[in-house]
Structures are given as structure tokens and as C-alpha cells.
Short mmCIF file of C-alpha atoms in Angstrom, two decimals:
data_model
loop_
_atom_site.label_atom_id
_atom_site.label_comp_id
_atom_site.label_asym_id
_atom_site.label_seq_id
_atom_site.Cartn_x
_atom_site.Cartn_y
_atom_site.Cartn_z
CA UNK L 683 -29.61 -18.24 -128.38
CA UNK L 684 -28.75 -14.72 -129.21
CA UNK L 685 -32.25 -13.37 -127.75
CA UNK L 686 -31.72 -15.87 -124.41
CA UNK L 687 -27.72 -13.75 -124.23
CA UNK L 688 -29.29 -10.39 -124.16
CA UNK L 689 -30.94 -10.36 -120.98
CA UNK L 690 -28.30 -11.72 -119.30
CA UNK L 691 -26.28 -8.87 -120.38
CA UNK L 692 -28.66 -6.29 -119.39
CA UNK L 693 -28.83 -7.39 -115.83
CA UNK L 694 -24.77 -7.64 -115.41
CA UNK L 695 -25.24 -4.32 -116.77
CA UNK L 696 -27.32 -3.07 -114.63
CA UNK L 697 -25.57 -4.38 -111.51
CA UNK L 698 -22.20 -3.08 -112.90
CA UNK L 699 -23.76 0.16 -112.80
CA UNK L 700 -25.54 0.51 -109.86
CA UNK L 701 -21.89 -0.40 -108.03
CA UNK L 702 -19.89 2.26 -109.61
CA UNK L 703 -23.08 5.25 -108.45
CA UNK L 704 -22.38 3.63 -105.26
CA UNK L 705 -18.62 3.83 -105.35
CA UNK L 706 -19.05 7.72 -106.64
CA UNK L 707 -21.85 7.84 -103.87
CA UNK L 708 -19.05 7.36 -101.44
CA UNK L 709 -16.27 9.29 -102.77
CA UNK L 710 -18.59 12.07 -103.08
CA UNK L 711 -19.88 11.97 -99.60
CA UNK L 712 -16.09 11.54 -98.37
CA UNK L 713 -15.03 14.46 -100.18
CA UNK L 714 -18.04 16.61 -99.14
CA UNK L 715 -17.14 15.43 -95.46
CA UNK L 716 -13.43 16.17 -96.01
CA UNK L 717 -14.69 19.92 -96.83
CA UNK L 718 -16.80 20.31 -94.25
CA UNK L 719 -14.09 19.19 -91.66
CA UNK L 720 -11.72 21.44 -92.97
CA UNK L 721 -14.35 24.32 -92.01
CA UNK L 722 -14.02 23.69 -88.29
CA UNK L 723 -11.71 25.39 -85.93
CA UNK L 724 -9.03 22.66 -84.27
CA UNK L 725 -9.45 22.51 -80.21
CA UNK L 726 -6.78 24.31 -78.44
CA UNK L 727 -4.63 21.34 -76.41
CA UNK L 728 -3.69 22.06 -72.52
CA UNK L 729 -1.05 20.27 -70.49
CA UNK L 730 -1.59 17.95 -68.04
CA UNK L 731 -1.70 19.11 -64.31
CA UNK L 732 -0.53 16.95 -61.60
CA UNK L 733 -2.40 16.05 -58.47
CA UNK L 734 -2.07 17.64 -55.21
CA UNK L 735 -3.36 15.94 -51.88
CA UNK L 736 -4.39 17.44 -48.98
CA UNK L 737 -2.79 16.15 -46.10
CA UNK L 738 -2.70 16.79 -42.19
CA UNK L 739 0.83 15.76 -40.46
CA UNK L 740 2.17 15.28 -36.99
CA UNK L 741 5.09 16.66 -36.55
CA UNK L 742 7.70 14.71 -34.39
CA UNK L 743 9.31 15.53 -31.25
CA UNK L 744 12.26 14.20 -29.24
CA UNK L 745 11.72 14.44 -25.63
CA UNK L 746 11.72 12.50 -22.56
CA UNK L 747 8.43 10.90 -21.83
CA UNK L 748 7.43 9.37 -18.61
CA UNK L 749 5.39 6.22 -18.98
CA UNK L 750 2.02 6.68 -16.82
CA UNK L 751 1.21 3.02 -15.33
CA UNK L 752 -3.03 2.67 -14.93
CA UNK L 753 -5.16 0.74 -12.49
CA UNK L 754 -8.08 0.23 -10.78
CA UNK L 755 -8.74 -0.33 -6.90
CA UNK L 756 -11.06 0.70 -3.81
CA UNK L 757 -10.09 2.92 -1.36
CA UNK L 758 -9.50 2.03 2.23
CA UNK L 759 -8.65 3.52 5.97
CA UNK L 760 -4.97 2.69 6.19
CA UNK L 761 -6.04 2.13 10.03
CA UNK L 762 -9.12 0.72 10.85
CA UNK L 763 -10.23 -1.34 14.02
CA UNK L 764 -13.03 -3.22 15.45
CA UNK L 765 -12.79 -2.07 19.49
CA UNK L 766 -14.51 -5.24 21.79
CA UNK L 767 -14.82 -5.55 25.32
CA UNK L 768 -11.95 -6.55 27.24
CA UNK L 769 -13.89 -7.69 30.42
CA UNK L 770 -17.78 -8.70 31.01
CA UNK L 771 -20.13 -6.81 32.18
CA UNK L 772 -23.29 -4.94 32.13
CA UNK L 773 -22.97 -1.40 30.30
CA UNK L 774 -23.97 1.41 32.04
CA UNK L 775 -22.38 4.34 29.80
CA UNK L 776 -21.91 5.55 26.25
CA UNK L 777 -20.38 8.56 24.79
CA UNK L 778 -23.03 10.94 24.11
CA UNK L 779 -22.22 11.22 20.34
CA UNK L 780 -21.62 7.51 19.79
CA UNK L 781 -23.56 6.90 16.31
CA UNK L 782 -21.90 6.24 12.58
CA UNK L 783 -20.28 9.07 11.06
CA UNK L 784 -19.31 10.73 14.68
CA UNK L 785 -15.76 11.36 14.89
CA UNK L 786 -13.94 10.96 18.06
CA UNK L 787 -10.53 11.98 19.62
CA UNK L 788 -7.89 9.69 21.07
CA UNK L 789 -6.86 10.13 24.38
CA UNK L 790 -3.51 10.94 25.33
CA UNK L 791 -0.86 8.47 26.75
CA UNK L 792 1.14 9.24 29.74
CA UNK L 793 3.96 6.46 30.66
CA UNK L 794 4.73 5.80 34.22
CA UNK L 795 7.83 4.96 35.95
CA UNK L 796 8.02 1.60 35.22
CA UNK L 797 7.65 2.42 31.70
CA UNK L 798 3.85 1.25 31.72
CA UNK L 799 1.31 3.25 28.91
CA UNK L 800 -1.58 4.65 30.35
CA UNK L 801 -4.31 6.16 28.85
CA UNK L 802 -4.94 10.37 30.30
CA UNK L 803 -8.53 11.16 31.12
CA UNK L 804 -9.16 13.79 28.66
CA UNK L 805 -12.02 13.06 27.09
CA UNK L 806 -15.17 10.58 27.85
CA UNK L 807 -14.79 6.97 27.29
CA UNK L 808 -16.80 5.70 24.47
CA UNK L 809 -18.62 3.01 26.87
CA UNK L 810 -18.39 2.64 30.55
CA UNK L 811 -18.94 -0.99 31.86
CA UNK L 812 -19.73 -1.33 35.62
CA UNK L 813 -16.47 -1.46 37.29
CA UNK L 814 -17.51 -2.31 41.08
CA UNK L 815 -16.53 -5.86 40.76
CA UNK L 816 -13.34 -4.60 39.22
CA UNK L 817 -12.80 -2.03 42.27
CA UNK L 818 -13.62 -5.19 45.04
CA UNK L 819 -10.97 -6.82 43.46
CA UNK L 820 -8.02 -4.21 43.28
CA UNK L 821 -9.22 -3.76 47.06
CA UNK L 822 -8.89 -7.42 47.68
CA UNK L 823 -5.06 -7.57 46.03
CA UNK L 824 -4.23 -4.28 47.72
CA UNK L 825 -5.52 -5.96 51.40
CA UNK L 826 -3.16 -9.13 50.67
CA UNK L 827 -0.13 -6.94 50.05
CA UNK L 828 -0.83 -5.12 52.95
CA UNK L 829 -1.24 -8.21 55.54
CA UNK L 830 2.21 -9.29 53.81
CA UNK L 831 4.23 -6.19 54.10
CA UNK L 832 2.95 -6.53 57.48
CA UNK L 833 4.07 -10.56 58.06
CA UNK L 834 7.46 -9.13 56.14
CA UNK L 835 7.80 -6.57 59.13
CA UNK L 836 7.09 -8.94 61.73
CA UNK L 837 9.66 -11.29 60.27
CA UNK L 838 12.23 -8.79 60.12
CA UNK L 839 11.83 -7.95 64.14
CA UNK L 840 11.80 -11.28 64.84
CA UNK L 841 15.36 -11.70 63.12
CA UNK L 842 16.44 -8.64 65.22
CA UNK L 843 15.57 -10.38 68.54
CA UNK L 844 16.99 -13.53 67.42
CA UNK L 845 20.21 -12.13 66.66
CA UNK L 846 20.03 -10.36 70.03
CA UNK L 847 18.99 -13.83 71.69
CA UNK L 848 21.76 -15.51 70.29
CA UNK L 849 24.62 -12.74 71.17
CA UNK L 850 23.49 -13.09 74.44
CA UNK L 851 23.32 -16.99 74.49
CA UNK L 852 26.85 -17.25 73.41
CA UNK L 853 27.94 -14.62 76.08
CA UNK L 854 26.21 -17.41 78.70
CA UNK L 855 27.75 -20.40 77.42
CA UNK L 856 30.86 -18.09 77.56
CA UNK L 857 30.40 -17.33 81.30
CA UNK L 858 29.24 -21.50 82.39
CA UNK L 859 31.74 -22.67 80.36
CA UNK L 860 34.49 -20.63 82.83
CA UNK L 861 32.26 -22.14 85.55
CA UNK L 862 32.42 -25.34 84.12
CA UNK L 863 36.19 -25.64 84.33
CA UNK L 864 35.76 -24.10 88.33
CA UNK L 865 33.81 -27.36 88.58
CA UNK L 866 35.76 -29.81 86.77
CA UNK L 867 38.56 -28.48 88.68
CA UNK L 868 37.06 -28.91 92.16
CA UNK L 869 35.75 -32.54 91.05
CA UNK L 870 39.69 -33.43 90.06
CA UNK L 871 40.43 -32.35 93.68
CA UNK L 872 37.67 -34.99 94.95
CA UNK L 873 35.97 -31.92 96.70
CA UNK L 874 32.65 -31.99 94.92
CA UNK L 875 30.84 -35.49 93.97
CA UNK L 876 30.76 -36.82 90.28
CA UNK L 877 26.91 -36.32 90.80
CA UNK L 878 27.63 -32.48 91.15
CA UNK L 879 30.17 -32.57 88.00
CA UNK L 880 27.34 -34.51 85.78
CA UNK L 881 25.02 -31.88 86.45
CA UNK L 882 27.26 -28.71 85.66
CA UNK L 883 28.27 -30.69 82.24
CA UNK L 884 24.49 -30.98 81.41
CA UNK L 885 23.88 -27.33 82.07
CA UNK L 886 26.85 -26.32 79.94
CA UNK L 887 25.13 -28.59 77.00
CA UNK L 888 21.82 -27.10 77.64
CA UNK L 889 23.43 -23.35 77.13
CA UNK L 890 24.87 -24.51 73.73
CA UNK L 891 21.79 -26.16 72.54
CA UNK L 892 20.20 -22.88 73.22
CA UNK L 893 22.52 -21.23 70.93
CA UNK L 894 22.50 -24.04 68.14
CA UNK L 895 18.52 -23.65 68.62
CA UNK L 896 19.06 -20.14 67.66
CA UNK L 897 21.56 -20.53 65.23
CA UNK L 898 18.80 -22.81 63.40
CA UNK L 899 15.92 -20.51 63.72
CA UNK L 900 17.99 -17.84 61.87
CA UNK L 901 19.27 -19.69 59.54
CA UNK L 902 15.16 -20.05 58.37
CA UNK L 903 14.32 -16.66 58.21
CA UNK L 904 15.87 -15.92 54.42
CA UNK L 905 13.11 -18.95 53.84
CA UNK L 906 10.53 -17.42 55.26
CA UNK L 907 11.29 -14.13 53.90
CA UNK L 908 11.58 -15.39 50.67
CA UNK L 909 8.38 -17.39 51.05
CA UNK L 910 6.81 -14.24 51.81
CA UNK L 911 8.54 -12.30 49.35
CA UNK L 912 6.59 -14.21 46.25
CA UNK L 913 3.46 -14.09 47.74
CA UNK L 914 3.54 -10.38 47.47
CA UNK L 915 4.85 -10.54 43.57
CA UNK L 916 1.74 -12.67 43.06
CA UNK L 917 -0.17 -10.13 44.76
CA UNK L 918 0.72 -7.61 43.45
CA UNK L 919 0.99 -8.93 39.79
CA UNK L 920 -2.93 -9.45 40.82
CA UNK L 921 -3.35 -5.96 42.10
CA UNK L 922 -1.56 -5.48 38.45
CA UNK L 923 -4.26 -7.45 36.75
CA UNK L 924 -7.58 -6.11 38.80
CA UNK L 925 -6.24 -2.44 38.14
CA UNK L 926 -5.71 -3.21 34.25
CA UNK L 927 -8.87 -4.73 34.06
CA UNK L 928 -10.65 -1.85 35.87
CA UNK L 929 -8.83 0.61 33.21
CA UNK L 930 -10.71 -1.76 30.89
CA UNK L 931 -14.16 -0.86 32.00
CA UNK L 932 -13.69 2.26 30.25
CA UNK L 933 -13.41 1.30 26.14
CA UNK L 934 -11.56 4.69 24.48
CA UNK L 935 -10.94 5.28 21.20
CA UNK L 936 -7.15 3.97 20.47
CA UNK L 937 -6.61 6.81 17.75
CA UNK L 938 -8.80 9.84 16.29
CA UNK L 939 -11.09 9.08 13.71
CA UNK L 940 -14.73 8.12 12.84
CA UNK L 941 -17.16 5.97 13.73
CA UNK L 942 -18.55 3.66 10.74
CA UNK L 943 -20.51 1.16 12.77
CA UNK L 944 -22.11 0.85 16.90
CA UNK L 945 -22.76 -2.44 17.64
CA UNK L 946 -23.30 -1.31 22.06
CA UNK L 947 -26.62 -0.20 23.96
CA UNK L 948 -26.64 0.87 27.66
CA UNK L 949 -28.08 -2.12 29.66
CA UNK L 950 -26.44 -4.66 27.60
CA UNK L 951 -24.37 -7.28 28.99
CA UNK L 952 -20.97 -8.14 27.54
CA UNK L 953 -18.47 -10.78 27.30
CA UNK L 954 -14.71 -10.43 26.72
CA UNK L 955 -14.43 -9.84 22.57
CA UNK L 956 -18.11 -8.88 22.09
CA UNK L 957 -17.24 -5.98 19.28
CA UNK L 958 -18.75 -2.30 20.53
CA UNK L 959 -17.76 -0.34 17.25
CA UNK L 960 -15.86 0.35 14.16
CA UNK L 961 -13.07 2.86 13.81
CA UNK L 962 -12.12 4.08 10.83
CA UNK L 963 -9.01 6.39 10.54
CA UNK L 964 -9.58 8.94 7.92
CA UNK L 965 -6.32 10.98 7.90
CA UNK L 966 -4.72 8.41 6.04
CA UNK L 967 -6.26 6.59 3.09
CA UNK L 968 -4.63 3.52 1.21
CA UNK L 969 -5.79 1.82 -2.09
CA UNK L 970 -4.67 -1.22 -2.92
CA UNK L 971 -4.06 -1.42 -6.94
CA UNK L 972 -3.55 -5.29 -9.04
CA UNK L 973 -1.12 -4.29 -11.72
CA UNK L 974 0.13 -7.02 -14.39
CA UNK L 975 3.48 -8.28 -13.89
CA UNK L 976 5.71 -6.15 -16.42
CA UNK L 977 4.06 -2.99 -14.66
CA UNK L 978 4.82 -4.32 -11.17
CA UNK L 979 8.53 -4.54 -12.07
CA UNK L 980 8.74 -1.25 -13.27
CA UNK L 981 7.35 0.50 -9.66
CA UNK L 982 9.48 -2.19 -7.99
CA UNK L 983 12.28 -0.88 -9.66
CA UNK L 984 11.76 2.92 -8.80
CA UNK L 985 10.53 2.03 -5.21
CA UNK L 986 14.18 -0.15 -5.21
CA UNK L 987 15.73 3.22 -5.94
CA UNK L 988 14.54 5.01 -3.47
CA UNK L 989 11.83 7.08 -5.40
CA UNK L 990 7.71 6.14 -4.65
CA UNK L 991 6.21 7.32 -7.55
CA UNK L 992 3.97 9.96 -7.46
CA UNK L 993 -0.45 8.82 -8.54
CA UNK L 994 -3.64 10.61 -9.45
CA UNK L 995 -6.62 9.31 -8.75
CA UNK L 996 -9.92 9.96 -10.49
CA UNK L 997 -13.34 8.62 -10.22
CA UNK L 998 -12.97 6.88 -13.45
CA UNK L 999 -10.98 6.76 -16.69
CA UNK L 1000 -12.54 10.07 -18.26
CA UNK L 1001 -12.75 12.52 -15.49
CA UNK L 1002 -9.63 14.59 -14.27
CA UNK L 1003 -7.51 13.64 -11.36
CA UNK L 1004 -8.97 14.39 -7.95
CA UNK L 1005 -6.63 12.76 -4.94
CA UNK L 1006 -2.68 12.41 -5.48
CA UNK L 1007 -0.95 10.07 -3.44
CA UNK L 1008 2.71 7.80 -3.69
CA UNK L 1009 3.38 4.24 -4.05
CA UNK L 1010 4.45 3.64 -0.12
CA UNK L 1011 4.66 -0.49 -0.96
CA UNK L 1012 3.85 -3.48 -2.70
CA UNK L 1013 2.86 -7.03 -2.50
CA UNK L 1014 5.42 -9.79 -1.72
CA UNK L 1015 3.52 -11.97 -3.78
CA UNK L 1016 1.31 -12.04 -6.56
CA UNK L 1017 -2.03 -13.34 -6.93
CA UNK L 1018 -1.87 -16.45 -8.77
CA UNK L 1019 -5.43 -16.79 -10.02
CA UNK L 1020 -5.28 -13.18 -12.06
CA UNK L 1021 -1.55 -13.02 -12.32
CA UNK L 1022 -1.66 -9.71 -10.97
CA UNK L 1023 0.44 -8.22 -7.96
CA UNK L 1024 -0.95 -5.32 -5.23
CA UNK L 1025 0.50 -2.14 -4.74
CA UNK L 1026 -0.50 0.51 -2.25
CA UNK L 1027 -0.98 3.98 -2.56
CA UNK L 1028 -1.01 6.24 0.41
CA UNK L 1029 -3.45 8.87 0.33
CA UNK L 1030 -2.50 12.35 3.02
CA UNK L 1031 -6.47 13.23 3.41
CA UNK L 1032 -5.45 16.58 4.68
CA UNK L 1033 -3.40 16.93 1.95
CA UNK L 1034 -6.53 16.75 -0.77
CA UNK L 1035 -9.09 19.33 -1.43
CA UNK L 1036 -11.76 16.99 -1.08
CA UNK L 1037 -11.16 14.07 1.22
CA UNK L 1038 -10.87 10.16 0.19
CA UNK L 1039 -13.48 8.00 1.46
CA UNK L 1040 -13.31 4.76 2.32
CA UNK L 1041 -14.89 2.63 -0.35
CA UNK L 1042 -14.46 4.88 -3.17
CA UNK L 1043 -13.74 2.52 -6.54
CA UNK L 1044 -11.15 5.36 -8.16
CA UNK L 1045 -8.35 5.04 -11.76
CA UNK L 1046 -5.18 5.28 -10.47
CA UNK L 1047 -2.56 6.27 -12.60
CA UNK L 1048 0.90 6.01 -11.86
CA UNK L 1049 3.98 7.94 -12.57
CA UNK L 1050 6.13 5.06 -14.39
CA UNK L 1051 9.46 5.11 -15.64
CA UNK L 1052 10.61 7.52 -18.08
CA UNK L 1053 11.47 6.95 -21.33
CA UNK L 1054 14.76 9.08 -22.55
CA UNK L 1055 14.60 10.78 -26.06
CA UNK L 1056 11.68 9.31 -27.18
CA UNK L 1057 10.12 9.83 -30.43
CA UNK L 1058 6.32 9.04 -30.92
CA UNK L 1059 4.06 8.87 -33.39
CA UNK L 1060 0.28 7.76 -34.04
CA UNK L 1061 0.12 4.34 -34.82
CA UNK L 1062 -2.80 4.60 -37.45
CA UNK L 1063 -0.12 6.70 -40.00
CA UNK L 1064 2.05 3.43 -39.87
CA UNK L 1065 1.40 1.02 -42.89
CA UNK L 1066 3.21 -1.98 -43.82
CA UNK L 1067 6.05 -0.64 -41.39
CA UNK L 1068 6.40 2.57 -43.40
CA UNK L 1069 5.66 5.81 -42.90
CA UNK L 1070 5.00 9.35 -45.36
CA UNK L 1071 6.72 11.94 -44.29
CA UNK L 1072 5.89 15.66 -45.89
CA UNK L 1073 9.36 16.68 -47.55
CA UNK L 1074 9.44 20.22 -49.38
CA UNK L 1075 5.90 19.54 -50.80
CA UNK L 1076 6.02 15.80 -51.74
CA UNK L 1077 5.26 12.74 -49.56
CA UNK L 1078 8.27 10.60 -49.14
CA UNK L 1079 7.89 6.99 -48.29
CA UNK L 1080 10.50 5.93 -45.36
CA UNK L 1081 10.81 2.86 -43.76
CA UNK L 1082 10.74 2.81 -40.07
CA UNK L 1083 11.31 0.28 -37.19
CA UNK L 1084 8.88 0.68 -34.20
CA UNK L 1085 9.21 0.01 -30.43
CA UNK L 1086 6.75 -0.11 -27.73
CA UNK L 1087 3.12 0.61 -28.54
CA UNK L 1088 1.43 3.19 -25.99
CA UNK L 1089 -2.33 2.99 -26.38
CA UNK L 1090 -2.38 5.01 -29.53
CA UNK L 1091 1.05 6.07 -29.69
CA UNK L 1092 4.20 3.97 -31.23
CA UNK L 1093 7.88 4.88 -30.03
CA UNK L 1094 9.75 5.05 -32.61
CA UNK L 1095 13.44 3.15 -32.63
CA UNK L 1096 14.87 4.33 -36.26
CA UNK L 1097 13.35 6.06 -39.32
CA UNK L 1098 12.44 9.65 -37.91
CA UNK L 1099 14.11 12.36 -36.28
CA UNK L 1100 12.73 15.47 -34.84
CA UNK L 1101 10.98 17.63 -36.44
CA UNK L 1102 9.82 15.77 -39.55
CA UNK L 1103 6.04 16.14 -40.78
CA UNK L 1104 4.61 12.56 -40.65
CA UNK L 1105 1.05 12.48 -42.71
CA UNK L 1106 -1.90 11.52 -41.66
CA UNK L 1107 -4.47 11.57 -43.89
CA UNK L 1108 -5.16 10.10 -47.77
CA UNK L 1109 -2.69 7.33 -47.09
CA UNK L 1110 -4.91 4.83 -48.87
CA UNK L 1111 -4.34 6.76 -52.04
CA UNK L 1112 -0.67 8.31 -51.80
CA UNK L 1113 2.07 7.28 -53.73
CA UNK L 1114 5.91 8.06 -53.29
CA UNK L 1115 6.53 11.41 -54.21
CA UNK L 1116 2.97 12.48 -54.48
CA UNK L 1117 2.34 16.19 -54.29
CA UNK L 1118 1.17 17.38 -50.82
CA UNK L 1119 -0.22 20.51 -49.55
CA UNK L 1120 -0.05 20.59 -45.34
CA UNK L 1121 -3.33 21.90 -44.26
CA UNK L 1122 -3.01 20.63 -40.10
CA UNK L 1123 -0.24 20.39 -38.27
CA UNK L 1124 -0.60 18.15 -34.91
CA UNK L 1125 1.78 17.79 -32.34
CA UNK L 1126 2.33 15.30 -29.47
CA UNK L 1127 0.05 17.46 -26.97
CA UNK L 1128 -2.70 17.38 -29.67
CA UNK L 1129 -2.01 13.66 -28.98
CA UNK L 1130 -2.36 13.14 -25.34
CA UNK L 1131 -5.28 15.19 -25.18
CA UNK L 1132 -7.43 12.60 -27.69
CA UNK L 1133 -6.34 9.62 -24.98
CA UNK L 1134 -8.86 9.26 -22.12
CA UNK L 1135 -6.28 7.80 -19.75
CA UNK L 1136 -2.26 8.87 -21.27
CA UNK L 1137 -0.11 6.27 -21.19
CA UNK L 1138 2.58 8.93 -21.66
CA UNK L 1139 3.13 12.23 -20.47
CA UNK L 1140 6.38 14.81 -21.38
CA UNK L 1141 8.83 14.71 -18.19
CA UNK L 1142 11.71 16.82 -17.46
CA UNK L 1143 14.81 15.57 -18.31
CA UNK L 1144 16.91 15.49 -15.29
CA UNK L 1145 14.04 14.27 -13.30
CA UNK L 1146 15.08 11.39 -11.36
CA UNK L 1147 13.41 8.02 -12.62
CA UNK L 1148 14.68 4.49 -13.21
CA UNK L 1149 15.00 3.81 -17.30
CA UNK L 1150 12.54 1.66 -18.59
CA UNK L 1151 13.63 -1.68 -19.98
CA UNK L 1152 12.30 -2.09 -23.08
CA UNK L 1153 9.61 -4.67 -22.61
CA UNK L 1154 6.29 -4.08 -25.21
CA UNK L 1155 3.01 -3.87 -23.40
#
């Protein structure tokens, strides 16, 4: 038992051991560690330095801004007329520079005495039909007015003698009636026979027949006269008719302007409203422009005050304005299928340094109503209805509450005043009260110059325009 006990021993001995050189192991390495430590030089500790952003801001402005209204629409003559025949026949005449693009000159109008317009002779007709049937009859109505001014004459000598005729009649049944009593007397006294007495009462009759005969023929002549008298008015409303259509062998131009289309060839034969060409006036040039309801109201509204707004016009959205023209009207109606309603812009060619065509598709943009004291921002530095504004080197969170929305522009209603630095940039990673150093300051004409078409332009402030009423676009 004793020699089985020793061997145990030896091993817990052994283990016993080997722990504690472990356990000094590990103090000794500690302490050795400890020393070496305490060799090396502690780091030197810095403060912490707080972040600054780099911003760019806009900085407001309160001014007036007039609203600028835009549209599309296509050019057009303001006057512009397909001329046709007026009477038939065959042509035998056209102006010598009647071909598209040839610009012609009205004639002048003369009125006559009976306050009839009539075109002066001053330049060539554009075609010349053949007027000899035209000439036969003006000759024919003049002939008939003749031969009745001539019946009117004979009536009114034959009136004369019949008034003479029936002075004198009376004077003889004047003078037999005094013989008629001689008679009557002598036939009383039994000295002449009741044969005799018969026959002088008969005569007497016959005398004042004569004169009733007369009476009666005058009494028809206002009749006749006034027979005669409308025969001539038809005459000469046909002597009227044959000269007007004569005029209207000779087709001129009704007002100055160009030719766009000939539709006429010498030799041709025409009917009344066979079309000879297409006149465009060019002086004046009108564009029709569709603009949505809320814009309508607002031109309505200035045109209702007496002031057509003022319109550029440019080829398209990008390029600058070429024409300017005013609203002169608009639509009484609006177009029910695109909810839009026309208004027209009058275009003074001579007016322009480069004429307005017909046909040309152009941007209008229209002086709109202004907007007083307005304050507007970009609307990309808007988040969650707040704005940061740059104040003495930090960025200040401020609520704001926006109005209408301009293209890229809000106006703002409360929040901002002039002058304050709104940011622009890093607003994904500002906080309130960041630090903020103001590397680009923008301003409103920084602005307008990024839009292709402004929706807004700076006004003067007493310049007369109709206060806009509020409605968003």
C-alpha cells in the first residue's frame, strides 16, 4: 500500500509544481511588460475640431416681378383674300408681274357725288376680262334712258297744249253760252222754232264736252308721267348695273400686299367666283395663341383694363426674342376639346427688324400680370417645407410657407425676408446650426438666366398692370 501511495504523490507533485512556474511565468512576463510600458513616451491628445461645410446661397430679393405668360401659335396675314371674278368672260389681260411672291399696290378710291366708291386708275389691273359685251350693254341702258327723257319731253309739251286747249275751250263755252241765252230768249218770244233752240242747246253741250274731254286727258298725264318716270329708274338702275359690271372686268388688288398664289392664264374663260389669286397683306401680321384657362383670365383681365400686354416672339423656346407685338383680342369662347382659349397678337411688320411671315410656328411669351413684392427662391433648396438660411456662419433651419411655383422658382408667402442667404448645396448632410463657409453667392438674375423660357421677369414698380390673383399654375 505504501509503495502504490508514492506515485500518486509524485504526480500531484509534479502538477502542483508545474502550475505555480506557470503562475510566476505570468507574473514575470506582466511585470517585465509593465517595465517596458513605462519606457514609452504617452501620445500628446488634440481637441476635437468641428466641421465646416461648404455651401453656395441665393440671396433673396424683394421686388416686383411680372409674370411672363408662354405659348405657342403660327403666324398669319391679319388680311388676307382670295380675289374671283365678278362677271364671265374670256381673259385677255394680266398684270405683267402677276406670279407668287410679287407684291402689288392698291389703287386709290375716289367717291362720287352720290357717295358711290370708285376705284382711280393708277395702276394696271391685275386681269382684264373682255368688256365689249359689258360696253353693248351700258350703251343699250344709256339708249333706253335717252328714248325716255325724250317720251318725258314729249309728255310735258303735250300738257302745255292741253292746258292751252282747255283755257281756250272754256273761253268758247263762255262765249255760246251768252249766245245760248240770245237764243233761248228769241225762242221764248216764239221768233225762232224749237228746232232752232234744240240745236243751239246741243252745240252748247258739245263745247262743254270738249272741255270735260280735256279736263280728263290732263288729269292722265301725272299717270303717264309717272309711268314713265319708273321706267327710267329701272333704266338707269340697269345703266347702274352694266357700268358696275364693266368696272368689274378689270380685277384690282383691294389693298397692297403680296401675291401667295395665281390661279388665272390669258385665254381662259371665267365664271362669276372662279378664284384668280391670293392676297396676302404683310404689313400686319396676327398669331393666334391657345392659352389654358387660368392664363386666359389673367390677359382678359389686363386687356379689361385697358392695357394689351406687350409679347416677344422667338422661333422657339431657346432662342432670343425676334418680333414684339400686343395682345389686340381674344376668343369669345374656348375650345372645348383642349380646354384652351385663342388670343391674338398683332404683329406691326414695319415695326420689326426682320419681317413676320406668314406661316412661321414662333414661342410667344406674354407680359402677364405682375406680382407686387415678391420674394423667390429655387425650389430645389426647399425640403420638407423648410429652408437653411446662412446666419453669421451657421446654417439655420427656418420653416417657410410657399406660394405659386414658377418653373423653377417658388414665391415665397412667409419665412424669408430680403436679403437673407438661402443655401444651396450639402443639404442632404446639414444639420441645424452646422458650420458654413459661403463660397457662391447667386442672385435672382443668376436665376432667370438658367430658365430657357422665364416665367418671371423684374418689373418696375409703378408700372401699370392688373395684380395677379393668386391662383398656382
Amino acid at each position: 500500500m505504501a509503495d502504490e501511495k508514492k506515485p500518486m504523490t509524485r504526480g500531484w507533485l509534479r502538477v502542483v509544481i508545474t502550475i505555480v512556474c506557470c503562475i510566476l511565468a505570468l507574473l514575470g512576463g506582466g511585470m517585465i511588460f509593465q517595465a517596458l510600458a513605462s519606457l514609452k513616451e504617452k501620445p500628446q491628445q488634440s481637441e476635437v475640431e468641428e466641421k465646416v461645410y461648404k455651401v453656395d446661397v441665393f440671396e433673396t430679393e424683394q421686388i416686383p416681378l411680372g409674370e411672363v405668360i408662354s405659348g405657342f401659335g403660327t403666324s398669319r396675314a391679319y388680311r388676307e383674300v382670295v380675289l374671283s371674278a365678278e362677271v364671265g368672260g374670256r381673259v385677255v389681260e394680266k398684270h405683267p408681274s402677276l406670279k407668287p411672291g410679287a407684291n402689288v399696290v392698291a389703287s386709290q378710291v375716289e367717291v362720287d357725288s352720290q357717295g358711290r366708291t370708285r376705284p382711280t386708275p393708277q395702276s394696271l389691273p391685275l386681269v382684264r376680262i373682255d368688256p365689249e359685251t359689258y360696253k353693248q350693254r351700258v350703251a343699250q341702258a344709256s339708249g333706253r334712258i335717252a328714248e325716255i327723257d325724250a317720251e318725258l319731253k314729249v309728255l310735258a309739251e303735250q300738257e302745255a297744249n292741253n292746258e292751252r286747249l282747255i283755257k281756250k275751250a272754256a273761253a268758247d263755252v263762255e262765249v255760246y253760252q251768252s249766245e245760248y241765252q240770245r237764243i233761248e230768249d228769241l225762242g221764248k218770244r216764239g221768233v225762232i222754232s224749237k228746232t232752232e233752240l234744240t240745236t243751239a242747246r246741243l252745240e252748247l253741250e258739245r263745247y262743254k264736252q270738249s272741255v270735260l274731254n280735256l279736263d280728263n286727258e290732263t288729269r292722265l298725264f301725272p299717270v303717264r308721267r309717272l309711268q314713265l318716270e319708273r321706267k327710267r329708274a329701272t333704266a338707269v338702275s340697269d345703266l347702274e348695273t352694266a357700268q358696275l359690271d364693266l368696272a368689274r372686268t378689270e380685277i384690282r388688288p383691294p389693298f397692297s400686299g403680296a401675291l401667295s398664289e395665281v390661279m388665272v392664264e390669258v385665254g381662259q374663260n371665267l365664271r362669276p367666283g372662279d378664284p384668280l389669286v391670293k392676297l396676302l397683306d404683310l404689313d400686319v401680321i396676327e398669331v393666334p395663341v391657345p392659352l389654358a384657362l387660368g392664363d386666359y383670365e389673367k390677359v382678359a383681365a389686363l386687356l379689361k383694363a385697358g392695357d394689351n400686354p406687350t409679347v416677344t416672339l422667338a422661333r422657339n423656346t431657346t432662342s432670343p426674342g425676334q418680333w414684339t407685338g400686343i395682345i389686340e383680342r381674344v376668343s369669345p369662347q374656348a375650345d372645348e376639346s383642349t380646354r384652351t382659349v385663342e388670343v391674338y397678337i398683332r404683329v406691326e411688320n414695319a415695326d420689326q427688324p426682320i419681317p413676320l411671315l406668314p406661316g412661321t410656328f414662333v414661342n410667344a411669351r406674354i407680359q402677364g400680370p405682375v406680382i407686387p413684392s415678391a420674394i423667390a427662391i429655387p425650389r430645389d433648396c426647399i425640403t420638407d417645407g423648410m429652408v437653411y438660411v446662412a446666419d453669421d456662419g451657421r446654417a439655420v433651419k427656418r420653416r417657410i410657407v410657399r406660394g405659386r411655383t414658377l418653373q423653377s422658382l417658388v414665391l415665397i408667402d412667409e419665412g424669408l425676408e430680403a436679403g437673407d442667404q438661402v443655401i444651396l448645396t450639402n443639404l442632404d448632410i446639414l444639420d441645424d446650426r452646422a458650420k458654413v463657409d459661403v463660397q457662391q453667392i447667386r442672385t435672382l438674375a443668376d436665376e432667370l438666366e438658367l430658365m430657357e423660357v422665364p416665367l418671371v421677369v423684374p418689373k418696375v414698380a409703378e408700372q401699370k398692370r392688373v395684380p395677379e390673383d393668386g391662383a398656382s399654375q
